[in-house]
Structure formats: structure tokens, C-alpha cells
PDB file of C-alpha atoms in Angstrom:
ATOM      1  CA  UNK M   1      53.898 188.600  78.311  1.00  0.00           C
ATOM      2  CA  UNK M   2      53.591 189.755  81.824  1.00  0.00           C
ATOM      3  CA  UNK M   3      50.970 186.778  83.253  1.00  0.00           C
ATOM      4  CA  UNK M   4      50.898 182.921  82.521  1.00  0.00           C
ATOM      5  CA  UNK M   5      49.756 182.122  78.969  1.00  0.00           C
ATOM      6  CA  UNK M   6      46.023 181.615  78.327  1.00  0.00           C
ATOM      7  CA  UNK M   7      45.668 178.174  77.608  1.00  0.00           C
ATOM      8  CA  UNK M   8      42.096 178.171  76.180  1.00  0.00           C
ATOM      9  CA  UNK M   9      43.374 180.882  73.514  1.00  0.00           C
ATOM     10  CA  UNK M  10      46.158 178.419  72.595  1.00  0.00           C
ATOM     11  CA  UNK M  11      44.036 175.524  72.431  1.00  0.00           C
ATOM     12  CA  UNK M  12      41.843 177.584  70.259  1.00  0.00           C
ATOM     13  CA  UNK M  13      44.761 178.554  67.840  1.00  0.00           C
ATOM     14  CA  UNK M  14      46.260 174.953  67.755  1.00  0.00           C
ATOM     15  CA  UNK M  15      42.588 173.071  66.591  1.00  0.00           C
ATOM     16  CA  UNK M  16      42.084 176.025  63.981  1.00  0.00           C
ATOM     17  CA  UNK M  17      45.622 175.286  62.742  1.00  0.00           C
ATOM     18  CA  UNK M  18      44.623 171.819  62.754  1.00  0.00           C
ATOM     19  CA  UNK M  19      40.917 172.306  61.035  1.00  0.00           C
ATOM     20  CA  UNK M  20      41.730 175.166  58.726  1.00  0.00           C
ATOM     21  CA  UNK M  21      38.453 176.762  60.435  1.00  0.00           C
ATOM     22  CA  UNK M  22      37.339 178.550  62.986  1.00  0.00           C
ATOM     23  CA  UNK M  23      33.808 177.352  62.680  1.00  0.00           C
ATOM     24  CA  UNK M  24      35.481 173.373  63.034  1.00  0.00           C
ATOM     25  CA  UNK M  25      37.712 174.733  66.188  1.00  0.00           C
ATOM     26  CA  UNK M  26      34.524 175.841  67.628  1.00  0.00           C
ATOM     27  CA  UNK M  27      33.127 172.632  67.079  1.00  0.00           C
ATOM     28  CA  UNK M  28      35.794 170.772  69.053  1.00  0.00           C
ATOM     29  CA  UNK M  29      35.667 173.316  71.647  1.00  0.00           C
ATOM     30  CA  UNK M  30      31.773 173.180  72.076  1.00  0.00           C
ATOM     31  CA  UNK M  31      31.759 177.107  72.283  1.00  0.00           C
ATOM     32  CA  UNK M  32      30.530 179.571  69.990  1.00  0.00           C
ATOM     33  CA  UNK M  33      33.063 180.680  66.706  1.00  0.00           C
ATOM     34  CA  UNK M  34      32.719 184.058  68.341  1.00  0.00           C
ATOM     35  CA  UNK M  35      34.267 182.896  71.590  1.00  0.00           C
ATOM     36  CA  UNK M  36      36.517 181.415  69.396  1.00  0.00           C
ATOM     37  CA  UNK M  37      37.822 184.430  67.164  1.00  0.00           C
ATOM     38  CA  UNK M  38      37.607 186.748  70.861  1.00  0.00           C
ATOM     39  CA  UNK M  39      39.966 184.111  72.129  1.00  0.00           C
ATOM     40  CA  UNK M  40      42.568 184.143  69.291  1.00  0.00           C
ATOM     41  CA  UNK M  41      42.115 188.524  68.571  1.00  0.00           C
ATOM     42  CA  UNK M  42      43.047 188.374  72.756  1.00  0.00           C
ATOM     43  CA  UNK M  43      46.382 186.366  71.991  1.00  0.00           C
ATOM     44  CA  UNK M  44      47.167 188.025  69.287  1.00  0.00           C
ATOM     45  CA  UNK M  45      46.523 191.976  71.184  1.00  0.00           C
ATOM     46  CA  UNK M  46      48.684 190.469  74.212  1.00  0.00           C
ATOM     47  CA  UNK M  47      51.406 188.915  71.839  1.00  0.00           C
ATOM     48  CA  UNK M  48      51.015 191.992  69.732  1.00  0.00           C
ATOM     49  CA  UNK M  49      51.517 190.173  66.400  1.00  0.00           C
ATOM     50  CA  UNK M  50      48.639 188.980  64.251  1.00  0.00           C
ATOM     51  CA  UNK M  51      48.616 185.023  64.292  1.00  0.00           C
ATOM     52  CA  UNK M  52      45.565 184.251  62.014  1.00  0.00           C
ATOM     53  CA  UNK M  53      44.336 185.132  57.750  1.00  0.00           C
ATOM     54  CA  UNK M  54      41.089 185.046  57.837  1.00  0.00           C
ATOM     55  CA  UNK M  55      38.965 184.940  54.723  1.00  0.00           C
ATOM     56  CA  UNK M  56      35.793 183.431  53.031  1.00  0.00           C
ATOM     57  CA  UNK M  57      37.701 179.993  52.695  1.00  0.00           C
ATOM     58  CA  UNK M  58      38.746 180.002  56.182  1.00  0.00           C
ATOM     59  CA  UNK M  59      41.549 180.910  58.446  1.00  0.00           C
ATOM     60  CA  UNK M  60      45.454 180.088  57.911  1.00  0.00           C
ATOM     61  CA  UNK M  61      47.926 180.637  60.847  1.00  0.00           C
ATOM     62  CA  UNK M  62      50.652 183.812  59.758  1.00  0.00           C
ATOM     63  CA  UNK M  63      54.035 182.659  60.445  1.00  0.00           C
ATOM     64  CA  UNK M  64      54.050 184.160  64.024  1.00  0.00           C
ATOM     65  CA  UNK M  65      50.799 181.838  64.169  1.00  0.00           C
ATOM     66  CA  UNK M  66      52.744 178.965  63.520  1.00  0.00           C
ATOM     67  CA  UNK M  67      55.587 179.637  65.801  1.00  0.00           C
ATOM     68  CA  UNK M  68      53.152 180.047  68.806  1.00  0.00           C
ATOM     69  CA  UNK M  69      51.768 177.021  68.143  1.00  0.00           C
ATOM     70  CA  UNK M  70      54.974 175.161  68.185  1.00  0.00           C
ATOM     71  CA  UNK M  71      56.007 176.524  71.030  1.00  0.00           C
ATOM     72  CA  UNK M  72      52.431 175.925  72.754  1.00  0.00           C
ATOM     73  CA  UNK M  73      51.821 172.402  71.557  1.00  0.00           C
ATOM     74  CA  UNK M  74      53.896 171.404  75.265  1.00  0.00           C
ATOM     75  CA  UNK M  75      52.467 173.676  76.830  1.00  0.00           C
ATOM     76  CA  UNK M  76      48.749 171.730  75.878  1.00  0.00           C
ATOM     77  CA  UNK M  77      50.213 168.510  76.201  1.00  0.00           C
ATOM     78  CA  UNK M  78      50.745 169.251  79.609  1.00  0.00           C
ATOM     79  CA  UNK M  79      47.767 170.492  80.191  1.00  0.00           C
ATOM     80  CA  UNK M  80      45.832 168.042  78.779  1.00  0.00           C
ATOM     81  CA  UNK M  81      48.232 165.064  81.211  1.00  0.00           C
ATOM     82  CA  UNK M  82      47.486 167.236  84.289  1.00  0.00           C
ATOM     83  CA  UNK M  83      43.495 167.414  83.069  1.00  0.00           C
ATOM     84  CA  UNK M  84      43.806 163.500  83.037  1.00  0.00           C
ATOM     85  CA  UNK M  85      45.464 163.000  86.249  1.00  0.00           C
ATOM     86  CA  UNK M  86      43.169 164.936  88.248  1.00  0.00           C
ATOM     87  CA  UNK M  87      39.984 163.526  86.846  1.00  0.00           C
ATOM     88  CA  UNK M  88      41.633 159.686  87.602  1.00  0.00           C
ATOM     89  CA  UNK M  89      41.892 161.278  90.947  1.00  0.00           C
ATOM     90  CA  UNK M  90      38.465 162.688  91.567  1.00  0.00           C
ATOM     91  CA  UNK M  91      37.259 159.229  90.213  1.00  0.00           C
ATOM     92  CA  UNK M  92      39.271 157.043  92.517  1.00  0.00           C
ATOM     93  CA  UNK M  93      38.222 159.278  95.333  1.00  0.00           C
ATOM     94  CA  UNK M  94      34.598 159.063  94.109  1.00  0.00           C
ATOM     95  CA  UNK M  95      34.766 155.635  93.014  1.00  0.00           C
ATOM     96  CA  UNK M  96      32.629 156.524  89.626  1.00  0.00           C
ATOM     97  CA  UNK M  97      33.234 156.782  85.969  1.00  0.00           C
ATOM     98  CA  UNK M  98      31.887 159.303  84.137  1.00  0.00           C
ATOM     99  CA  UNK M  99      30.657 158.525  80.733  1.00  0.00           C
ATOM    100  CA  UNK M 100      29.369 160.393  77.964  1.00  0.00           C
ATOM    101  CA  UNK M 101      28.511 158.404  74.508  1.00  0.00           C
ATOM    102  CA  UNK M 102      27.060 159.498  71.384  1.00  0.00           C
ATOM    103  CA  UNK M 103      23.144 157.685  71.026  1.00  0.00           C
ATOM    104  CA  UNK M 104      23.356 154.524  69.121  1.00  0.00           C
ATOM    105  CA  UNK M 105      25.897 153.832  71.419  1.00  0.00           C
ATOM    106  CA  UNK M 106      24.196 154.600  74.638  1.00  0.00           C
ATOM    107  CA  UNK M 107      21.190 152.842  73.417  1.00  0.00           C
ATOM    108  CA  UNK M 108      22.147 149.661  71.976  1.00  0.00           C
ATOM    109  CA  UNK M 109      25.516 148.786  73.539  1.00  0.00           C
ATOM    110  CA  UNK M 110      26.766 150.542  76.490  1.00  0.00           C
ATOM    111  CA  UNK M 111      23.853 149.018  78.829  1.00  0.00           C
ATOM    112  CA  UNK M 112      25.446 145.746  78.232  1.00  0.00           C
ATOM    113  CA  UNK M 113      28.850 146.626  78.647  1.00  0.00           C
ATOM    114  CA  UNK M 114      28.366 148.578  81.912  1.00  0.00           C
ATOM    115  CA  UNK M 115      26.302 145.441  83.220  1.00  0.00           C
ATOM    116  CA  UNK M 116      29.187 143.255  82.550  1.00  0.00           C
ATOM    117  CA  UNK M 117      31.787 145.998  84.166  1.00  0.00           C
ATOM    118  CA  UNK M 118      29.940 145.493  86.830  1.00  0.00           C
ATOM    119  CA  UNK M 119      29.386 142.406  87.588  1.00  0.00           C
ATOM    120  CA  UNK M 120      32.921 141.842  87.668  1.00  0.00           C
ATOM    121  CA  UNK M 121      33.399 143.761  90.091  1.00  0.00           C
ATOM    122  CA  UNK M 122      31.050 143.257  92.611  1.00  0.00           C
ATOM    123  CA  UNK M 123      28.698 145.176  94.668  1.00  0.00           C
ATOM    124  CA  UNK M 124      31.781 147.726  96.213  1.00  0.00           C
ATOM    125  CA  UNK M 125      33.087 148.419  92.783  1.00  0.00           C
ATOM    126  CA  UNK M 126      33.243 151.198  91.332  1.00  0.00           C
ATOM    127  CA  UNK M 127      30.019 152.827  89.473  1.00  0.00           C
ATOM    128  CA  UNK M 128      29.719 154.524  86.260  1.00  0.00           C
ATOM    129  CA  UNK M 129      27.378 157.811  85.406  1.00  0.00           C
ATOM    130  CA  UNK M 130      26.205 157.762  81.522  1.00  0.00           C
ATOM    131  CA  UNK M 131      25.336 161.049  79.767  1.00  0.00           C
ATOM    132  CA  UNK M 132      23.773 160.405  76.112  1.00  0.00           C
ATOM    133  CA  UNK M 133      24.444 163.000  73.465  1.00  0.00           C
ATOM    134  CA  UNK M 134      25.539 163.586  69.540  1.00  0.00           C
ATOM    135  CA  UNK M 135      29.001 162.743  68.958  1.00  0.00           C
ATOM    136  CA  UNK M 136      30.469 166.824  68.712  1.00  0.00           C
ATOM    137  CA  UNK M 137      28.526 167.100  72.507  1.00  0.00           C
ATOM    138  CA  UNK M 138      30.362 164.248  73.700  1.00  0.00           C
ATOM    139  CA  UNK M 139      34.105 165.842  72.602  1.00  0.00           C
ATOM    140  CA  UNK M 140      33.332 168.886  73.990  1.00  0.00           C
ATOM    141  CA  UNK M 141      32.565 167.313  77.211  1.00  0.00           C
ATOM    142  CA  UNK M 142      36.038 165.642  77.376  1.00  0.00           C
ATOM    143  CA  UNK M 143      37.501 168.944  76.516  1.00  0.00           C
ATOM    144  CA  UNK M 144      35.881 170.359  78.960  1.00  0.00           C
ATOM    145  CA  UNK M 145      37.061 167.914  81.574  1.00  0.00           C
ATOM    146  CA  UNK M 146      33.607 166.875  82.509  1.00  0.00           C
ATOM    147  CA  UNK M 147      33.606 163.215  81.696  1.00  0.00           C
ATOM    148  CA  UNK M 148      36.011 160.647  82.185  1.00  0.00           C
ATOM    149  CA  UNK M 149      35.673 158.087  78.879  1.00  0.00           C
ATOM    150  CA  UNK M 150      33.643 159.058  75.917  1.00  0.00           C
ATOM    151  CA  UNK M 151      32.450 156.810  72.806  1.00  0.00           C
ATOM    152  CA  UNK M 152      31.805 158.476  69.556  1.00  0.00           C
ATOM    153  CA  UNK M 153      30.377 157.225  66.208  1.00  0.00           C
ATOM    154  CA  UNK M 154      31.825 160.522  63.831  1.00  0.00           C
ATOM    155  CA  UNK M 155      34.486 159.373  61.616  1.00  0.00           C
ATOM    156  CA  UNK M 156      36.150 162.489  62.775  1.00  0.00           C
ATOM    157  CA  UNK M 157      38.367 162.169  65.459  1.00  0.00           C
ATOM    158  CA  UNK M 158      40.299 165.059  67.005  1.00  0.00           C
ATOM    159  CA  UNK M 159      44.006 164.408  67.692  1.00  0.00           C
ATOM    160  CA  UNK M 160      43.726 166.491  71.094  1.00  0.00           C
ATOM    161  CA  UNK M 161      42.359 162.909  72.501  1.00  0.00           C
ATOM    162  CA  UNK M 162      43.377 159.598  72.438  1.00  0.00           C
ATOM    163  CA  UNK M 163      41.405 157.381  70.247  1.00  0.00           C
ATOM    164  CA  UNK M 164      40.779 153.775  70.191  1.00  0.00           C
ATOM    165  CA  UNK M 165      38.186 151.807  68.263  1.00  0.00           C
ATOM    166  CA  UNK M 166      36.165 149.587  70.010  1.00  0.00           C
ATOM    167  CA  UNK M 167      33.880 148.296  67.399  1.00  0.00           C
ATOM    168  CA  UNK M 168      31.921 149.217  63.814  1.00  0.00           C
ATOM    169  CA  UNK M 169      28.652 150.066  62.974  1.00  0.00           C
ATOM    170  CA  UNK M 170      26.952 149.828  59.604  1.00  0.00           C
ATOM    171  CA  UNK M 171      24.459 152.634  58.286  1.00  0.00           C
ATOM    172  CA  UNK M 172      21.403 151.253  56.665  1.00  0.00           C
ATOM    173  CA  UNK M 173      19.163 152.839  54.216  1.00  0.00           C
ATOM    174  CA  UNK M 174      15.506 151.952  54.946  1.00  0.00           C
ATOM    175  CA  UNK M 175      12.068 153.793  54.458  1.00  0.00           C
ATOM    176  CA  UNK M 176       8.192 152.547  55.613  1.00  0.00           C
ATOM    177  CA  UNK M 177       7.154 149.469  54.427  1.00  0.00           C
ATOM    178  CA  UNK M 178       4.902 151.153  51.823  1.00  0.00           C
ATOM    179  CA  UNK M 179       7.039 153.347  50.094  1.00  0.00           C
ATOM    180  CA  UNK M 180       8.332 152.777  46.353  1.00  0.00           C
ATOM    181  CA  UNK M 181      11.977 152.260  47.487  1.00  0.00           C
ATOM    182  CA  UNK M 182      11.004 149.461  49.902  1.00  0.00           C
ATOM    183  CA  UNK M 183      13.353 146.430  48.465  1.00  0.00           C
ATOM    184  CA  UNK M 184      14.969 148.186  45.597  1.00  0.00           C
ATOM    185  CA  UNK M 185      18.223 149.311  44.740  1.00  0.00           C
ATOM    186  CA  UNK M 186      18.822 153.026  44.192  1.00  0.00           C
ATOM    187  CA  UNK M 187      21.876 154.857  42.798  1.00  0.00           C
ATOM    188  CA  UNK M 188      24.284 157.155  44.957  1.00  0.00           C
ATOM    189  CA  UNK M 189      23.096 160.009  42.631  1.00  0.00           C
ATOM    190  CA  UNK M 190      19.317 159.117  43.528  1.00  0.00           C
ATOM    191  CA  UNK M 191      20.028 159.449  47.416  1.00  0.00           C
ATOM    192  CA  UNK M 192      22.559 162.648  47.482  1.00  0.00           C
ATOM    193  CA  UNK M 193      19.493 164.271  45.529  1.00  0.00           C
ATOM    194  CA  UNK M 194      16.648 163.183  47.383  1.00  0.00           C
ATOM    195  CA  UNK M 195      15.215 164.804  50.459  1.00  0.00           C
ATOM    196  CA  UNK M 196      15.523 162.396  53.762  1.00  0.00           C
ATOM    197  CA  UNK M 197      15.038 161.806  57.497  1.00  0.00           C
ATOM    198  CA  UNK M 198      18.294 163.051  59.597  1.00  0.00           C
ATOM    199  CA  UNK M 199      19.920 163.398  62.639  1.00  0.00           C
ATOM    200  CA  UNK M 200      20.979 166.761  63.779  1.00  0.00           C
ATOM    201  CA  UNK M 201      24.342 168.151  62.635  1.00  0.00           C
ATOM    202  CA  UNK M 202      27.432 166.939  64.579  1.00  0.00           C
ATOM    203  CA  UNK M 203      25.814 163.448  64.785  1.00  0.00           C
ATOM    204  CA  UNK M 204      27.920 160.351  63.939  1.00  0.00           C
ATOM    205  CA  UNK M 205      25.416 158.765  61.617  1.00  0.00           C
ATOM    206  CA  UNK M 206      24.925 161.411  59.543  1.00  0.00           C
ATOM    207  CA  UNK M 207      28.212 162.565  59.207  1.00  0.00           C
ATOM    208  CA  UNK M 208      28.921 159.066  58.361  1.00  0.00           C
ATOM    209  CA  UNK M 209      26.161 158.790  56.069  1.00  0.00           C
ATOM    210  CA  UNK M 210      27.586 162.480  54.208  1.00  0.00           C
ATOM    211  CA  UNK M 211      31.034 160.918  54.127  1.00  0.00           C
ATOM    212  CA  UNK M 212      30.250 158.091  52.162  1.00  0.00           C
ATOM    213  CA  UNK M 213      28.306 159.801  49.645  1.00  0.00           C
ATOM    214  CA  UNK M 214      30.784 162.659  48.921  1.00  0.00           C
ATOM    215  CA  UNK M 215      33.540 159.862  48.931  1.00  0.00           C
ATOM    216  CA  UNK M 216      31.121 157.968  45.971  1.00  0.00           C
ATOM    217  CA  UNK M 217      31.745 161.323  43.863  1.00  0.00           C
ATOM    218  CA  UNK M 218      27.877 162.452  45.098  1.00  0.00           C
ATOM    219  CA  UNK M 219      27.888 164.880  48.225  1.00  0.00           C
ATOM    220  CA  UNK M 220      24.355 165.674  49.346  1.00  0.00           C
ATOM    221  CA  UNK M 221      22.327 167.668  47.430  1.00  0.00           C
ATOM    222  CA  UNK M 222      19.089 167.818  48.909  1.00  0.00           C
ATOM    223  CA  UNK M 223      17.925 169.978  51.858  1.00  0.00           C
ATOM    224  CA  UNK M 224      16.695 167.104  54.844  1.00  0.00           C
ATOM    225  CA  UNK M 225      12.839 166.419  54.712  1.00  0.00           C
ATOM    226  CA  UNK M 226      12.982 166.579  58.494  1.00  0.00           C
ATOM    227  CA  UNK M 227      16.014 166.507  61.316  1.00  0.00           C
ATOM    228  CA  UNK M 228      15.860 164.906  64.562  1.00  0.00           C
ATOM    229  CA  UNK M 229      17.920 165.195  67.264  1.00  0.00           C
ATOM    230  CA  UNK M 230      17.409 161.593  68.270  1.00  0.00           C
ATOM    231  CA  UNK M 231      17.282 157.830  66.951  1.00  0.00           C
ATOM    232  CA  UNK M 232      13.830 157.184  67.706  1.00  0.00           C
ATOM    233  CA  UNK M 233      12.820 160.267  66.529  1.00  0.00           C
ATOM    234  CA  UNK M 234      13.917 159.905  62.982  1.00  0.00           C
ATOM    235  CA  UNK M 235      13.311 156.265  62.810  1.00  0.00           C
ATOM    236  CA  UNK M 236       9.947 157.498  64.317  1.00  0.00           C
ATOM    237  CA  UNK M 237       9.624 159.511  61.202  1.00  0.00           C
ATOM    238  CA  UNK M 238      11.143 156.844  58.472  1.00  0.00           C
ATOM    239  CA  UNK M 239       8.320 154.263  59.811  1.00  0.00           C
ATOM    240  CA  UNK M 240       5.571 157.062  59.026  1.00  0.00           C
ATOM    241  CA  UNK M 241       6.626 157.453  55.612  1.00  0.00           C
ATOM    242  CA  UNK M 242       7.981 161.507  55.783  1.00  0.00           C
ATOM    243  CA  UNK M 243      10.949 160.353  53.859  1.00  0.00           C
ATOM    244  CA  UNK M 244      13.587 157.448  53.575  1.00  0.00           C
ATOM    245  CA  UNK M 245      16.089 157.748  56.431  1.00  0.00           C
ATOM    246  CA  UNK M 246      19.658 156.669  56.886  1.00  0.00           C
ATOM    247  CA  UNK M 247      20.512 155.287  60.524  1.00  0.00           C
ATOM    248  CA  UNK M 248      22.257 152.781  62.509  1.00  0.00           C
ATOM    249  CA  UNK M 249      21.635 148.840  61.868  1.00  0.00           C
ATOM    250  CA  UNK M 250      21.300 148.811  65.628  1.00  0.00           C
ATOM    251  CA  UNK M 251      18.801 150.600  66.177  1.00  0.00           C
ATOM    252  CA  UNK M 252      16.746 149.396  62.927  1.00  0.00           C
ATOM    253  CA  UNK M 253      17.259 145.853  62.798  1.00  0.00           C
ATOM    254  CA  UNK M 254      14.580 144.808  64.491  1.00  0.00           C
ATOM    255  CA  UNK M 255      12.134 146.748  62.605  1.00  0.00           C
ATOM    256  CA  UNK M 256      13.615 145.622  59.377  1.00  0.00           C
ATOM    257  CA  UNK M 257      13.073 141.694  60.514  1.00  0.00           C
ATOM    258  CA  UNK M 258       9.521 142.469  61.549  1.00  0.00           C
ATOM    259  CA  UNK M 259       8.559 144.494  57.985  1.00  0.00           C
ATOM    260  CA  UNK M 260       7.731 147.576  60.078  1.00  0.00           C
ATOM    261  CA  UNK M 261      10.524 149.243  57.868  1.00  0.00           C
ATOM    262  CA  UNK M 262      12.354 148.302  54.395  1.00  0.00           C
ATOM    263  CA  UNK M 263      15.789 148.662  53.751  1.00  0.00           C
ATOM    264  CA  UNK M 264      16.908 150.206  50.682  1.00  0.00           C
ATOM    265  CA  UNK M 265      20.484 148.938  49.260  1.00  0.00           C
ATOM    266  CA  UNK M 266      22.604 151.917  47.742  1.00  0.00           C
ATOM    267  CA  UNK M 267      24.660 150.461  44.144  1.00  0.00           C
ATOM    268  CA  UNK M 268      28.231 150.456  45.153  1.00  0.00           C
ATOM    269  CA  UNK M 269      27.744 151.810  48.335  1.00  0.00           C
ATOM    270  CA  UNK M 270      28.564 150.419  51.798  1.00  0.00           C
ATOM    271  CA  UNK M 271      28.215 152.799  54.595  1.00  0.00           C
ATOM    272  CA  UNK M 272      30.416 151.953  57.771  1.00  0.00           C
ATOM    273  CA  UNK M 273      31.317 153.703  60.626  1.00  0.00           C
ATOM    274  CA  UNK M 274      34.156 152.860  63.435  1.00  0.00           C
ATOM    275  CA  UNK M 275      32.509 153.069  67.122  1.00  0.00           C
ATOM    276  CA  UNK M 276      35.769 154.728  68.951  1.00  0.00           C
ATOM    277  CA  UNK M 277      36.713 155.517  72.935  1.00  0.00           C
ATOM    278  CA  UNK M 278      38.300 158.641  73.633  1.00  0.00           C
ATOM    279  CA  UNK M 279      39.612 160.458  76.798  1.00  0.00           C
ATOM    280  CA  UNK M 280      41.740 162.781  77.809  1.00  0.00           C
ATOM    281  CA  UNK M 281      45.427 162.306  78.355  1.00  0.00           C
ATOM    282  CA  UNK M 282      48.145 159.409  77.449  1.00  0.00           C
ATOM    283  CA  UNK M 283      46.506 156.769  79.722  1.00  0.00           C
ATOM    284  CA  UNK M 284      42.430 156.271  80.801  1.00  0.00           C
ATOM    285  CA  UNK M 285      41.263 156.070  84.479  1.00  0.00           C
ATOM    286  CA  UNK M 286      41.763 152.792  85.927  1.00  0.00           C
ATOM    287  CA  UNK M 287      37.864 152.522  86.159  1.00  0.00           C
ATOM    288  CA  UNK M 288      37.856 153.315  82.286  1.00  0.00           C
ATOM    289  CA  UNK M 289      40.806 150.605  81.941  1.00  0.00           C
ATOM    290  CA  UNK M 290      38.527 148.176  83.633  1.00  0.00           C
ATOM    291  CA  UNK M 291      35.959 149.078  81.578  1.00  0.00           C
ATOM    292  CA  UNK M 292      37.711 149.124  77.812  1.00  0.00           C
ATOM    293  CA  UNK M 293      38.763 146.020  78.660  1.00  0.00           C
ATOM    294  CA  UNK M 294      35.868 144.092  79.538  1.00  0.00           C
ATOM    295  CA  UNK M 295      34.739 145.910  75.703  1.00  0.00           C
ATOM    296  CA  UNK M 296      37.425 144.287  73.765  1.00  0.00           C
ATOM    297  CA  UNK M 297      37.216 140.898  75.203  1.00  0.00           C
ATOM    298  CA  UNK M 298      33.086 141.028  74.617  1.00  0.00           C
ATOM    299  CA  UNK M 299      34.291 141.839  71.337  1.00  0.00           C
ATOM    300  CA  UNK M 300      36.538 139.435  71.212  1.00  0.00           C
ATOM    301  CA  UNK M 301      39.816 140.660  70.737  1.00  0.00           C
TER     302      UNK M 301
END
């Protein structure tokens, strides 16, 4: 190679050898699969050796593929520290912390935690900027370099960031007051095979929700009776009676103790869900220290 290595092709190559996909790298990387596969058939014209098998069941590295991706994995780690440092820079210079969280998250919890953050540190501390999104949004973004601390609620965590859970979240089953289920007790089978309320793909509560029912022996059968690409929205939709729904005890609770919705318990089925922090690099900012910790100990850890 006559020039420095492309990083983003790497990075590509590693997370497909890590997913077996491209369409899963893609999904890390918050780009396109085409971006993806342009990336890796650059690398591999520059190197001049192919590095990937593609084929309907998805893409295995060749054994040049895995060699470059040995070699590279430093290579990323270092680029991934030097990612870190600088954004710990730019935040102690801006005194902020930039936040992105997946919904349930941004809704019901981080308001609190932030409030506490900063009332600890008084009026010249520093202040935090929160963008809400799905879970697969809020990776990307840390990829990307373009938040600071990010809180997901997928069960799927890359290993490109470093992961720690902060809490757990239970998914509840519940449907409008009126409906047949309301109260009852309804079999895996009966719920992978009926149409229902969901978030958009790459959201934490439905890929929890999909999770536990292939891990029950029953993946999901039926096509959604509506998606939404936010909590209210499909709880929104569960409360009008379109279909039962599947969604965070945090955001239903209250509904639930007022009879504005039902919840439906699933035979032998508990769905669960950790809440986790990610960021970029070995350590987080010291504003995202500040912040993890004041998490645990409302936690009580």
C-alpha cells in the first residue's frame, strides 16, 4: 500500500467478521450495506486479494480476510483510544456531555439522573446535551464520534464499545382495556402468531421482545399490525385497541394502575432487558464518570 490504511474499510471488515453480515456491519456503522460492501471491494482492489465470500447466508472473511483483520484490530484499537481522548477533550474545553439514549430511557430515567448530576455540581458544572433515538441510532452515533456516553436498551451490544449495565427493564404485554386478552394468560405460540403494535426495527424493546420469543422455541410469525417509531406512539395505538402491544413497564405502568390498558401475562415467559452505557474508548469522559456514578449509587450499588 502506498497511503495510510483506510480505517473505515477496516472497521467495516472487522464488525462483518464479527456479525457474519454485511447487512448487521451496516447496522453498527449506521451507513447503508452498499457503503458497506464499496468499502470492503476498495480494500480488497488496493490490497489486491479478495478478503470476503459472499453468499445468500451471508459473508465469511477468506483467509487473507482474516489476516487483515488481525493485523488491523491495533490499528482500530487505536483509533478508537485517540476517538476517546479527543472527545474528553472537546468536552472539558466545552464543559458539556453529550448524550444520546435510546427512548424509554430518555423518557423515564435520564431526566432524573441528569437532575441529580447536576445538582451536585452546582451552577458552574458542567452541562449535558441529550439526543433521543432507537437503540441502533444511538451506536452509530458513538461510532461516529458524535456523542460522548450513550444508553441502550438492545440486548445486542457491539464489542467495538465498552459496555456497562446500569439497570433492567421488564417488557410487558398489555392491550386496551376492552380487548379479549385483557387479564388472561396467553401462550408463547399465541403471541409469535398474532399480529401486534411495534416499535421500529433496531429498537431495544422489540428486539428484546423478538429475543425472548425465539429463545421460548416461538420466533415471530406474524407481520406487525402497525410500527411506530416511538413509545407513545405505539402505546398510543395499544390504548385504541389496533392490536396488543409489547413495551416497556416504564412507560406503561401508569396506564396499567389506572385500567386505561391491561396487561396480558405470557405462560413461561418473562421478558427482560439490561439498560447498558456505552462509549467509546477504555475509559469515559470525566463528565460521563461523574455522571455513571451518580447512576449506580441512585441505583444503589
Amino acid at each position: 500500500m502506498d497511503r495510510e490504511p483506510d480505517t473505515a474499510a477496516l472497521r467495516a471488515l472487522a464488525l462483518i467478521a464479527e456479525n457474519g453480515s454485511i447487512s448487521a456491519a451496516s447496522s453498527e456503522l449506521g451507513v447503508s450495506q452498499q457503503a458497506v460492501s464499496l468499502r470492503v471491494r476498495s480494500l480488497e482492489h488496493e490490497l489486491g486479494v479478495p478478503l470476503l465470500v459472499r453468499s445468500a447466508r451471508g459473508s465469511q472473511l477468506t483467509a487473507a480476510g482474516e489476516l487483515v483483520v488481525g493485523w488491523a484490530r491495533p490499528l482500530l484499537d487505536a483509533a478508537t483510544e485517540f476517538g476517546a481522548a479527543v472527545a474528553d477533550l472537546r468536552a472539558e474545553r466545552d464543559g458539556s456531555l453529550r448524550i444520546a439514549a435510546s427512548l424509554t430511557i430518555a423518557e423515564h430515567l435520564l431526566p432524573g439522573w441528569i437532575a441529580r448530576w447536576r445538582g451536585l455540581q452546582g451552577p458552574h458544572g458542567a452541562t449535558a446535551s441529550l439526543t433521543a433515538a432507537n437503540s441502533s441510532a444511538v451506536i452509530a452515533a458513538l461510532h461516529a464520534g458524535e456523542v460522548d456516553l450513550g444508553f441502550v436498551e438492545t440486548p445486542d451490544v457491539p464489542s467495538s464499545l465498552t459496555a456497562v449495565t446500569v439497570g433492567r427493564d421488564r417488557i410487558e404485554v398489555v392491550v386496551a382495556a376492552s380487548h379479549p386478552w385483557a387479564g388472561q394468560t396467553v401462550s408463547p405460540a399465541e403471541l409469535a402468531t398474532t399480529p401486534m403494535v411495534h416499535r421500529e426495527r433496531g429498537s431495544g424493546t422489540r428486539l428484546a421482545f423478538e429475543h425472548a420469543l425465539a429463545a421460548a422455541g416461538q420466533p415471530r410469525a406474524a407481520e406487525p399490525a402497525v410500527v411506530h417509531d416511538t413509545t407513545l406512539g405505539a402505546r398510543s395505538a395499544v390504548m385504541a385497541g389496533v392490536a396488543p402491544g409489547a413495551l416497556s413497564v416504564l412507560a406503561v405502568r401508569d396506564d396499567i394502575r389506572s385500567g386505561r390498558l391491561a396487561r396480558v401475562a405470557v405462560s413461561g415467559l418473562e421478558i427482560t432487558r439490561p439498560l447498558t452505557a456505552l462509549w467509546r474508548g477504555a475509559d469515559p469522559t470525566a463528565a460521563a464518570q461523574a455522571l455513571l456514578q451518580e447512576i449506580a449509587e441512585s441505583q444503589g450499588a
